[in-house]
Amino acid sequence: MSLPRIGLRTGFDTATVLGIASGFLLVGAAVVLGGSSVAFLDAASFLIVVGGTLGVSIASYSWTEVGAARRVLVRTLRRPAIAPRDAALLVLGVADNARRRGVLALQPLLPQLRRFPFLVNGLGLILDGLGIGEVETSLRQEIEATTARHATGAAFMRKAAEVAPAMGLIGTLVGLVQMLGRLEDPTSIGPAMAVALLTTLYGAVLANMLFAPLATKLERNATEEALVSQIYLTGLVSILRQENPRRLELQLNTLLPPAQRLNVFN
């Protein structure tokens, strides 16, 4: 069995980008159709909500965690990814080659697999002569570290989604205080009331249309990446145990969703 040709899903995650963009566009269209769109723009409200949300969220984490969250977010919006079923086909092909030609025959395959660093790392450990326990421990630690990075990114976005409405409420109170302090000047009531209402609007929009969806996508991607890594780990352990690829196929099918299960050897 030769290695299958696996295509990477590159470029922007269109579901995330288009989903968030269309949500903002529809809200913007409703604002424009409802009357004066300028009334929904207020610099003070924007600064209170956006600046306050970012400040409180950053204060809740270390700079290292903030940097990790930023990198994970960038990878979520634009990163190569392999589907779990494709990963299973790939590791099944590697295992079949190891079964037929021996483990050392996998060395020439490493350049073809350079796009899959976790798999290449595991094969490198096997070629270095490490035992099953050492390989499994090392790779599980790598999976846990990757999962922790994703969890930090998702938690940062969840924190921002929690803080944004609170900052909107703070802005509302600021606007009400300004309005009540200037009741003798009727011209100041409108701008102060605008700050009071728009901060609540900005906070709700950012929390529910930006931060919460991004947190959900980060969690989803973390789950899928962990599944792909588990598929690779299962295949690598099977190679070390010199198991029949048919048995490996059965093991991989227990990890895959029913609609994505393999039927290579049957």
GROMACS .gro file of N, CA, C and O in nm, residues 60-183:
model
  496
   60SER      N    1  -0.594   3.925   3.315
   60SER     CA    2  -0.630   3.795   3.374
   60SER      C    3  -0.528   3.686   3.341
   60SER      O    4  -0.536   3.576   3.398
   61TYR      N    5  -0.435   3.714   3.249
   61TYR     CA    6  -0.339   3.614   3.205
   61TYR      C    7  -0.199   3.675   3.203
   61TYR      O    8  -0.182   3.798   3.209
   62SER      N    9  -0.099   3.591   3.192
   62SER     CA   10   0.039   3.640   3.177
   62SER      C   11   0.064   3.676   3.031
   62SER      O   12  -0.011   3.637   2.941
   63TRP      N   13   0.173   3.751   3.009
   63TRP     CA   14   0.207   3.788   2.871
   63TRP      C   15   0.236   3.664   2.787
   63TRP      O   16   0.206   3.660   2.667
   64THR      N   17   0.294   3.563   2.848
   64THR     CA   18   0.321   3.439   2.775
   64THR      C   19   0.191   3.375   2.728
   64THR      O   20   0.180   3.330   2.613
   65GLU      N   21   0.092   3.371   2.817
   65GLU     CA   22  -0.037   3.312   2.780
   65GLU      C   23  -0.109   3.395   2.676
   65GLU      O   24  -0.175   3.342   2.587
   66VAL      N   25  -0.097   3.528   2.687
   66VAL     CA   26  -0.160   3.615   2.587
   66VAL      C   27  -0.097   3.592   2.450
   66VAL      O   28  -0.166   3.584   2.348
   67GLY      N   29   0.036   3.581   2.447
   67GLY     CA   30   0.104   3.554   2.320
   67GLY      C   31   0.065   3.419   2.263
   67GLY      O   32   0.044   3.405   2.142
   68ALA      N   33   0.054   3.317   2.349
   68ALA     CA   34   0.012   3.185   2.304
   68ALA      C   35  -0.131   3.190   2.249
   68ALA      O   36  -0.161   3.127   2.147
   69ALA      N   37  -0.219   3.264   2.316
   69ALA     CA   38  -0.357   3.277   2.269
   69ALA      C   39  -0.362   3.345   2.132
   69ALA      O   40  -0.440   3.306   2.044
   70ARG      N   41  -0.278   3.446   2.114
   70ARG     CA   42  -0.275   3.515   1.984
   70ARG      C   43  -0.229   3.422   1.874
   70ARG      O   44  -0.289   3.418   1.765
   71ARG      N   45  -0.126   3.342   1.900
   71ARG     CA   46  -0.075   3.250   1.798
   71ARG      C   47  -0.179   3.142   1.765
   71ARG      O   48  -0.197   3.106   1.648
   72VAL      N   49  -0.245   3.092   1.868
   72VAL     CA   50  -0.348   2.990   1.844
   72VAL      C   51  -0.463   3.048   1.763
   72VAL      O   52  -0.517   2.983   1.673
   73LEU      N   53  -0.500   3.173   1.791
   73LEU     CA   54  -0.609   3.237   1.718
   73LEU      C   55  -0.572   3.254   1.571
   73LEU      O   56  -0.655   3.230   1.482
   74VAL      N   57  -0.448   3.297   1.544
   74VAL     CA   58  -0.404   3.312   1.406
   74VAL      C   59  -0.408   3.178   1.333
   74VAL      O   60  -0.452   3.169   1.218
   75ARG      N   61  -0.364   3.072   1.400
   75ARG     CA   62  -0.368   2.938   1.339
   75ARG      C   63  -0.512   2.893   1.313
   75ARG      O   64  -0.538   2.819   1.220
   76THR      N   65  -0.602   2.937   1.399
   76THR     CA   66  -0.742   2.898   1.381
   76THR      C   67  -0.802   2.965   1.259
   76THR      O   68  -0.877   2.905   1.182
   77LEU      N   69  -0.769   3.093   1.238
   77LEU     CA   70  -0.824   3.165   1.124
   77LEU      C   71  -0.756   3.127   0.994
   77LEU      O   72  -0.817   3.131   0.888
   78ARG      N   73  -0.629   3.090   1.001
   78ARG     CA   74  -0.557   3.054   0.879
   78ARG      C   75  -0.447   2.955   0.913
   78ARG      O   76  -0.341   2.993   0.962
   79ARG      N   77  -0.473   2.831   0.889
   79ARG     CA   78  -0.371   2.729   0.917
   79ARG      C   79  -0.399   2.605   0.835
   79ARG      O   80  -0.515   2.574   0.804
   80PRO      N   81  -0.294   2.531   0.799
   80PRO     CA   82  -0.318   2.403   0.732
   80PRO      C   83  -0.374   2.302   0.830
   80PRO      O   84  -0.339   2.301   0.947
   81ALA      N   85  -0.460   2.218   0.784
   81ALA     CA   86  -0.521   2.116   0.872
   81ALA      C   87  -0.550   1.992   0.789
   81ALA      O   88  -0.577   2.002   0.670
   82ILE      N   89  -0.545   1.880   0.854
   82ILE     CA   90  -0.575   1.754   0.789
   82ILE      C   91  -0.698   1.694   0.856
   82ILE      O   92  -0.711   1.699   0.979
   83ALA      N   93  -0.788   1.642   0.778
   83ALA     CA   94  -0.909   1.581   0.832
   83ALA      C   95  -0.874   1.450   0.902
   83ALA      O   96  -0.778   1.381   0.864
   84PRO      N   97  -0.948   1.413   1.007
   84PRO     CA   98  -0.918   1.289   1.079
   84PRO      C   99  -0.915   1.167   0.988
   84PRO      O  100  -0.829   1.079   1.004
   85ARG      N  101  -1.008   1.157   0.894
   85ARG     CA  102  -1.010   1.040   0.806
   85ARG      C  103  -0.884   1.036   0.718
   85ARG      O  104  -0.826   0.929   0.696
   86ASP      N  105  -0.841   1.152   0.668
   86ASP     CA  106  -0.719   1.156   0.589
   86ASP      C  107  -0.597   1.118   0.673
   86ASP      O  108  -0.506   1.050   0.626
   87ALA      N  109  -0.596   1.162   0.799
   87ALA     CA  110  -0.486   1.125   0.889
   87ALA      C  111  -0.484   0.975   0.911
   87ALA      O  112  -0.376   0.913   0.916
   88ALA      N  113  -0.602   0.914   0.924
   88ALA     CA  114  -0.608   0.769   0.942
   88ALA      C  115  -0.557   0.696   0.819
   88ALA      O  116  -0.484   0.597   0.829
   89LEU      N  117  -0.596   0.742   0.701
   89LEU     CA  118  -0.546   0.681   0.577
   89LEU      C  119  -0.395   0.693   0.567
   89LEU      O  120  -0.326   0.599   0.525
   90LEU      N  121  -0.343   0.809   0.606
   90LEU     CA  122  -0.200   0.833   0.597
   90LEU      C  123  -0.122   0.740   0.690
   90LEU      O  124  -0.027   0.674   0.647
   91VAL      N  125  -0.162   0.734   0.815
   91VAL     CA  126  -0.088   0.650   0.909
   91VAL      C  127  -0.107   0.502   0.877
   91VAL      O  128  -0.017   0.420   0.902
   92LEU      N  129  -0.220   0.467   0.818
   92LEU     CA  130  -0.241   0.329   0.776
   92LEU      C  131  -0.144   0.293   0.663
   92LEU      O  132  -0.088   0.182   0.659
   93GLY      N  133  -0.123   0.386   0.570
   93GLY     CA  134  -0.025   0.364   0.463
   93GLY      C  135   0.116   0.350   0.516
   93GLY      O  136   0.194   0.265   0.470
   94VAL      N  137   0.151   0.433   0.616
   94VAL     CA  138   0.284   0.424   0.677
   94VAL      C  139   0.301   0.290   0.746
   94VAL      O  140   0.405   0.223   0.734
   95ALA      N  141   0.199   0.247   0.819
   95ALA     CA  142   0.206   0.119   0.890
   95ALA      C  143   0.218   0.002   0.793
   95ALA      O  144   0.290  -0.095   0.819
   96ASP      N  145   0.147   0.010   0.681
   96ASP     CA  146   0.155  -0.098   0.582
   96ASP      C  147   0.294  -0.106   0.522
   96ASP      O  148   0.347  -0.215   0.500
   97ASN      N  149   0.356   0.010   0.496
   97ASN     CA  150   0.493   0.010   0.445
   97ASN      C  151   0.591  -0.048   0.547
   97ASN      O  152   0.682  -0.123   0.511
   98ALA      N  153   0.572  -0.014   0.673
   98ALA     CA  154   0.659  -0.067   0.778
   98ALA      C  155   0.642  -0.218   0.791
   98ALA      O  156   0.740  -0.290   0.814
   99ARG      N  157   0.521  -0.268   0.774
   99ARG     CA  158   0.494  -0.411   0.785
   99ARG      C  159   0.559  -0.489   0.670
   99ARG      O  160   0.615  -0.596   0.689
  100ARG      N  161   0.552  -0.432   0.551
  100ARG     CA  162   0.601  -0.502   0.433
  100ARG      C  163   0.753  -0.493   0.416
  100ARG      O  164   0.818  -0.588   0.376
  101ARG      N  165   0.809  -0.374   0.447
  101ARG     CA  166   0.950  -0.348   0.415
  101ARG      C  167   1.039  -0.331   0.537
  101ARG      O  168   1.161  -0.318   0.523
  102GLY      N  169   0.979  -0.325   0.654
  102GLY     CA  170   1.058  -0.304   0.774
  102GLY      C  171   1.057  -0.158   0.817
  102GLY      O  172   1.034  -0.068   0.737
  103VAL      N  173   1.084  -0.137   0.945
  103VAL     CA  174   1.078  -0.002   1.001
  103VAL      C  175   1.181   0.090   0.938
  103VAL      O  176   1.153   0.208   0.911
  104LEU      N  177   1.301   0.040   0.909
  104LEU     CA  178   1.405   0.125   0.852
  104LEU      C  179   1.368   0.176   0.713
  104LEU      O  180   1.422   0.279   0.669
  105ALA      N  181   1.276   0.109   0.648
  105ALA     CA  182   1.233   0.156   0.515
  105ALA      C  183   1.149   0.282   0.523
  105ALA      O  184   1.119   0.344   0.420
  106LEU      N  185   1.111   0.323   0.644
  106LEU     CA  186   1.033   0.446   0.659
  106LEU      C  187   1.120   0.571   0.649
  106LEU      O  188   1.067   0.680   0.631
  107GLN      N  189   1.251   0.554   0.663
  107GLN     CA  190   1.340   0.671   0.659
  107GLN      C  191   1.323   0.752   0.530
  107GLN      O  192   1.312   0.875   0.536
  108PRO      N  193   1.319   0.690   0.411
  108PRO     CA  194   1.302   0.771   0.288
  108PRO      C  195   1.167   0.839   0.278
  108PRO      O  196   1.150   0.930   0.195
  109LEU      N  197   1.069   0.796   0.359
  109LEU     CA  198   0.936   0.856   0.352
  109LEU      C  199   0.926   0.987   0.429
  109LEU      O  200   0.830   1.064   0.410
  110LEU      N  201   1.021   1.014   0.517
  110LEU     CA  202   1.012   1.132   0.602
  110LEU      C  203   1.001   1.263   0.524
  110LEU      O  204   0.921   1.350   0.563
  111PRO      N  205   1.077   1.282   0.413
  111PRO     CA  206   1.059   1.408   0.338
  111PRO      C  207   0.917   1.426   0.285
  111PRO      O  208   0.867   1.538   0.276
  112GLN      N  209   0.849   1.316   0.250
  112GLN     CA  210   0.712   1.327   0.200
  112GLN      C  211   0.613   1.365   0.311
  112GLN      O  212   0.505   1.415   0.282
  113LEU      N  213   0.654   1.339   0.435
  113LEU     CA  214   0.563   1.361   0.548
  113LEU      C  215   0.596   1.487   0.627
  113LEU      O  216   0.542   1.508   0.735
  114ARG      N  217   0.682   1.572   0.572
  114ARG     CA  218   0.728   1.688   0.648
  114ARG      C  219   0.614   1.784   0.682
  114ARG      O  220   0.626   1.866   0.774
  115ARG      N  221   0.502   1.776   0.610
  115ARG     CA  222   0.387   1.864   0.640
  115ARG      C  223   0.311   1.817   0.764
  115ARG      O  224   0.221   1.887   0.810
  116PHE      N  225   0.349   1.701   0.817
  116PHE     CA  226   0.280   1.644   0.933
  116PHE      C  227   0.381   1.627   1.046
  116PHE      O  228   0.429   1.515   1.070
  117PRO      N  229   0.415   1.735   1.116
  117PRO     CA  230   0.527   1.731   1.212
  117PRO      C  231   0.508   1.632   1.326
  117PRO      O  232   0.604   1.570   1.371
  118PHE      N  233   0.386   1.614   1.375
  118PHE     CA  234   0.365   1.520   1.485
  118PHE      C  235   0.398   1.378   1.441
  118PHE      O  236   0.466   1.303   1.512
  119LEU      N  237   0.354   1.342   1.322
  119LEU     CA  238   0.382   1.208   1.269
  119LEU      C  239   0.531   1.189   1.243
  119LEU      O  240   0.588   1.084   1.275
  120VAL      N  241   0.593   1.291   1.186
  120VAL     CA  242   0.737   1.283   1.158
  120VAL      C  243   0.816   1.271   1.288
  120VAL      O  244   0.913   1.193   1.298
  121ASN      N  245   0.775   1.345   1.389
  121ASN     CA  246   0.842   1.337   1.519
  121ASN      C  247   0.832   1.196   1.577
  121ASN      O  248   0.930   1.140   1.627
  122GLY      N  249   0.713   1.138   1.567
  122GLY     CA  250   0.696   1.002   1.618
  122GLY      C  251   0.778   0.900   1.541
  122GLY      O  252   0.839   0.810   1.600
  123LEU      N  253   0.779   0.912   1.409
  123LEU     CA  254   0.860   0.820   1.328
  123LEU      C  255   1.009   0.836   1.359
  123LEU      O  256   1.084   0.738   1.360
  124GLY      N  257   1.050   0.960   1.385
  124GLY     CA  258   1.190   0.983   1.422
  124GLY      C  259   1.227   0.911   1.551
  124GLY      O  260   1.336   0.853   1.563
  125LEU      N  261   1.137   0.913   1.647
  125LEU     CA  262   1.162   0.841   1.773
  125LEU      C  263   1.172   0.691   1.749
  125LEU      O  264   1.255   0.623   1.810
  126ILE      N  265   1.086   0.639   1.661
  126ILE     CA  266   1.090   0.496   1.629
  126ILE      C  267   1.222   0.460   1.561
  126ILE      O  268   1.287   0.361   1.596
  127LEU      N  269   1.262   0.542   1.465
  127LEU     CA  270   1.387   0.515   1.392
  127LEU      C  271   1.509   0.528   1.482
  127LEU      O  272   1.614   0.469   1.455
  128ASP      N  273   1.495   0.608   1.590
  128ASP     CA  274   1.606   0.622   1.684
  128ASP      C  275   1.616   0.502   1.779
  128ASP      O  276   1.708   0.496   1.861
  129GLY      N  277   1.521   0.410   1.769
  129GLY     CA  278   1.528   0.288   1.849
  129GLY      C  279   1.462   0.296   1.984
  129GLY      O  280   1.484   0.208   2.068
  130LEU      N  281   1.377   0.395   2.009
  130LEU     CA  282   1.309   0.405   2.138
  130LEU      C  283   1.200   0.299   2.149
  130LEU      O  284   1.142   0.256   2.048
  131GLY      N  285   1.171   0.259   2.272
  131GLY     CA  286   1.070   0.157   2.295
  131GLY      C  287   0.929   0.214   2.294
  131GLY      O  288   0.910   0.336   2.287
  132ILE      N  289   0.833   0.124   2.306
  132ILE     CA  290   0.693   0.165   2.300
  132ILE      C  291   0.660   0.264   2.412
  132ILE      O  292   0.597   0.367   2.389
  133GLY      N  293   0.704   0.233   2.534
  133GLY     CA  294   0.673   0.319   2.647
  133GLY      C  295   0.729   0.459   2.631
  133GLY      O  296   0.661   0.558   2.659
  134GLU      N  297   0.855   0.468   2.585
  134GLU     CA  298   0.918   0.599   2.568
  134GLU      C  299   0.850   0.680   2.459
  134GLU      O  300   0.826   0.801   2.474
  135VAL      N  301   0.820   0.615   2.347
  135VAL     CA  302   0.755   0.685   2.235
  135VAL      C  303   0.617   0.733   2.278
  135VAL      O  304   0.580   0.849   2.255
  136GLU      N  305   0.541   0.646   2.342
  136GLU     CA  306   0.405   0.682   2.380
  136GLU      C  307   0.405   0.794   2.484
  136GLU      O  308   0.325   0.889   2.475
  137THR      N  309   0.496   0.790   2.579
  137THR     CA  310   0.503   0.894   2.681
  137THR      C  311   0.539   1.028   2.619
  137THR      O  312   0.478   1.132   2.650
  138SER      N  313   0.639   1.029   2.531
  138SER     CA  314   0.683   1.153   2.468
  138SER      C  315   0.572   1.216   2.384
  138SER      O  316   0.547   1.337   2.391
  139LEU      N  317   0.504   1.134   2.306
  139LEU     CA  318   0.400   1.187   2.218
  139LEU      C  319   0.276   1.230   2.296
  139LEU      O  320   0.210   1.328   2.259
  140ARG      N  321   0.244   1.160   2.403
  140ARG     CA  322   0.130   1.202   2.485
  140ARG      C  323   0.159   1.336   2.552
  140ARG      O  324   0.069   1.419   2.568
  141GLN      N  325   0.282   1.356   2.592
  141GLN     CA  326   0.318   1.486   2.650
  141GLN      C  327   0.303   1.597   2.546
  141GLN      O  328   0.258   1.708   2.578
  142GLU      N  329   0.339   1.567   2.422
  142GLU     CA  330   0.323   1.666   2.316
  142GLU      C  331   0.175   1.696   2.291
  142GLU      O  332   0.137   1.812   2.270
  143ILE      N  333   0.092   1.593   2.293
  143ILE     CA  334  -0.052   1.614   2.275
  143ILE      C  335  -0.108   1.700   2.388
  143ILE      O  336  -0.186   1.794   2.365
  144GLU      N  337  -0.067   1.671   2.510
  144GLU     CA  338  -0.116   1.748   2.625
  144GLU      C  339  -0.072   1.893   2.617
  144GLU      O  340  -0.149   1.984   2.650
  145ALA      N  341   0.053   1.918   2.572
  145ALA     CA  342   0.101   2.055   2.561
  145ALA      C  343   0.023   2.132   2.455
  145ALA      O  344  -0.014   2.248   2.474
  146THR      N  345  -0.003   2.067   2.341
  146THR     CA  346  -0.081   2.132   2.235
  146THR      C  347  -0.223   2.161   2.282
  146THR      O  348  -0.278   2.269   2.257
  147THR      N  349  -0.284   2.065   2.350
  147THR     CA  350  -0.419   2.085   2.402
  147THR      C  351  -0.424   2.199   2.502
  147THR      O  352  -0.519   2.278   2.503
  148ALA      N  353  -0.320   2.210   2.584
  148ALA     CA  354  -0.315   2.319   2.682
  148ALA      C  355  -0.305   2.455   2.613
  148ALA      O  356  -0.368   2.552   2.658
  149ARG      N  357  -0.228   2.464   2.504
  149ARG     CA  358  -0.218   2.591   2.430
  149ARG      C  359  -0.354   2.629   2.372
  149ARG      O  360  -0.395   2.745   2.379
  150HIS      N  361  -0.423   2.533   2.313
  150HIS     CA  362  -0.555   2.560   2.259
  150HIS      C  363  -0.652   2.602   2.371
  150HIS      O  364  -0.735   2.691   2.352
  151ALA      N  365  -0.643   2.535   2.485
  151ALA     CA  366  -0.731   2.567   2.596
  151ALA      C  367  -0.708   2.709   2.646
  151ALA      O  368  -0.803   2.780   2.681
  152THR      N  369  -0.582   2.753   2.647
  152THR     CA  370  -0.552   2.889   2.689
  152THR      C  371  -0.612   2.991   2.593
  152THR      O  372  -0.670   3.092   2.635
  153GLY      N  373  -0.601   2.964   2.462
  153GLY     CA  374  -0.659   3.054   2.363
  153GLY      C  375  -0.810   3.061   2.376
  153GLY      O  376  -0.869   3.171   2.372
  154ALA      N  377  -0.874   2.947   2.393
  154ALA     CA  378  -1.020   2.945   2.407
  154ALA      C  379  -1.063   3.014   2.536
  154ALA      O  380  -1.162   3.088   2.537
  155ALA      N  381  -0.987   2.992   2.645
  155ALA     CA  382  -1.022   3.055   2.772
  155ALA      C  383  -1.008   3.207   2.763
  155ALA      O  384  -1.088   3.281   2.822
  156PHE      N  385  -0.907   3.254   2.689
  156PHE     CA  386  -0.890   3.398   2.672
  156PHE      C  387  -1.010   3.458   2.600
  156PHE      O  388  -1.062   3.564   2.639
  157MET      N  389  -1.058   3.391   2.495
  157MET     CA  390  -1.173   3.439   2.422
  157MET      C  391  -1.300   3.431   2.508
  157MET      O  392  -1.386   3.520   2.502
  158ARG      N  393  -1.315   3.325   2.586
  158ARG     CA  394  -1.429   3.314   2.676
  158ARG      C  395  -1.427   3.427   2.780
  158ARG      O  396  -1.532   3.483   2.815
  159LYS      N  397  -1.308   3.458   2.830
  159LYS     CA  398  -1.296   3.567   2.926
  159LYS      C  399  -1.339   3.699   2.862
  159LYS      O  400  -1.411   3.779   2.924
  160ALA      N  401  -1.294   3.723   2.739
  160ALA     CA  402  -1.332   3.846   2.669
  160ALA      C  403  -1.484   3.850   2.647
  160ALA      O  404  -1.546   3.956   2.659
  161ALA      N  405  -1.544   3.735   2.616
  161ALA     CA  406  -1.689   3.730   2.597
  161ALA      C  407  -1.763   3.759   2.726
  161ALA      O  408  -1.874   3.813   2.724
  162GLU      N  409  -1.705   3.723   2.840
  162GLU     CA  410  -1.767   3.753   2.969
  162GLU      C  411  -1.750   3.900   3.006
  162GLU      O  412  -1.841   3.962   3.064
  163VAL      N  413  -1.633   3.957   2.974
  163VAL     CA  414  -1.602   4.092   3.017
  163VAL      C  415  -1.673   4.198   2.932
  163VAL      O  416  -1.714   4.302   2.985
  164ALA      N  417  -1.690   4.171   2.803
  164ALA     CA  418  -1.747   4.272   2.713
  164ALA      C  419  -1.884   4.323   2.759
  164ALA      O  420  -1.906   4.445   2.766
  165PRO      N  421  -1.980   4.236   2.794
  165PRO     CA  422  -2.108   4.289   2.844
  165PRO      C  423  -2.092   4.367   2.974
  165PRO      O  424  -2.164   4.465   2.998
  166ALA      N  425  -1.999   4.324   3.060
  166ALA     CA  426  -1.976   4.396   3.185
  166ALA      C  427  -1.922   4.536   3.158
  166ALA      O  428  -1.963   4.634   3.224
  167MET      N  429  -1.831   4.547   3.061
  167MET     CA  430  -1.781   4.680   3.024
  167MET      C  431  -1.892   4.764   2.962
  167MET      O  432  -1.897   4.886   2.980
  168GLY      N  433  -1.983   4.699   2.890
  168GLY     CA  434  -2.099   4.772   2.838
  168GLY      C  435  -2.184   4.828   2.950
  168GLY      O  436  -2.233   4.941   2.942
  169LEU      N  437  -2.202   4.749   3.056
  169LEU     CA  438  -2.279   4.797   3.172
  169LEU      C  439  -2.207   4.912   3.241
  169LEU      O  440  -2.271   5.011   3.281
  170ILE      N  441  -2.076   4.902   3.253
  170ILE     CA  442  -1.999   5.012   3.313
  170ILE      C  443  -2.016   5.138   3.230
  170ILE      O  444  -2.036   5.249   3.282
  171GLY      N  445  -2.008   5.124   3.097
  171GLY     CA  446  -2.028   5.240   3.010
  171GLY      C  447  -2.167   5.298   3.024
  171GLY      O  448  -2.186   5.420   3.019
  172THR      N  449  -2.265   5.211   3.043
  172THR     CA  450  -2.402   5.259   3.064
  172THR      C  451  -2.411   5.342   3.191
  172THR      O  452  -2.474   5.449   3.193
  173LEU      N  453  -2.348   5.296   3.298
  173LEU     CA  454  -2.350   5.371   3.423
  173LEU      C  455  -2.276   5.504   3.408
  173LEU      O  456  -2.321   5.607   3.462
  174VAL      N  457  -2.165   5.502   3.334
  174VAL     CA  458  -2.093   5.628   3.310
  174VAL      C  459  -2.182   5.727   3.236
  174VAL      O  460  -2.189   5.846   3.272
  175GLY      N  461  -2.250   5.680   3.133
  175GLY     CA  462  -2.338   5.767   3.057
  175GLY      C  463  -2.452   5.822   3.141
  175GLY      O  464  -2.490   5.939   3.129
  176LEU      N  465  -2.510   5.737   3.227
  176LEU     CA  466  -2.619   5.783   3.312
  176LEU      C  467  -2.572   5.886   3.414
  176LEU      O  468  -2.644   5.984   3.442
  177VAL      N  469  -2.453   5.866   3.469
  177VAL     CA  470  -2.399   5.965   3.563
  177VAL      C  471  -2.377   6.099   3.493
  177VAL      O  472  -2.410   6.206   3.547
  178GLN      N  473  -2.322   6.093   3.372
  178GLN     CA  474  -2.302   6.217   3.295
  178GLN      C  475  -2.434   6.285   3.265
  178GLN      O  476  -2.446   6.408   3.273
  179MET      N  477  -2.534   6.207   3.232
  179MET     CA  478  -2.664   6.265   3.198
  179MET      C  479  -2.729   6.329   3.321
  179MET      O  480  -2.780   6.442   3.315
  180LEU      N  481  -2.726   6.259   3.434
  180LEU     CA  482  -2.789   6.312   3.554
  180LEU      C  483  -2.713   6.432   3.609
  180LEU      O  484  -2.772   6.519   3.675
  181GLY      N  485  -2.585   6.439   3.584
  181GLY     CA  486  -2.506   6.554   3.632
  181GLY      C  487  -2.522   6.678   3.547
  181GLY      O  488  -2.473   6.785   3.586
  182ARG      N  489  -2.588   6.666   3.431
  182ARG     CA  490  -2.603   6.781   3.343
  182ARG      C  491  -2.749   6.801   3.301
  182ARG      O  492  -2.778   6.842   3.189
  183LEU      N  493  -2.842   6.775   3.391
  183LEU     CA  494  -2.982   6.789   3.356
  183LEU      C  495  -3.020   6.934   3.326
  183LEU      O  496  -3.119   6.960   3.256
   0.00000   0.00000   0.00000
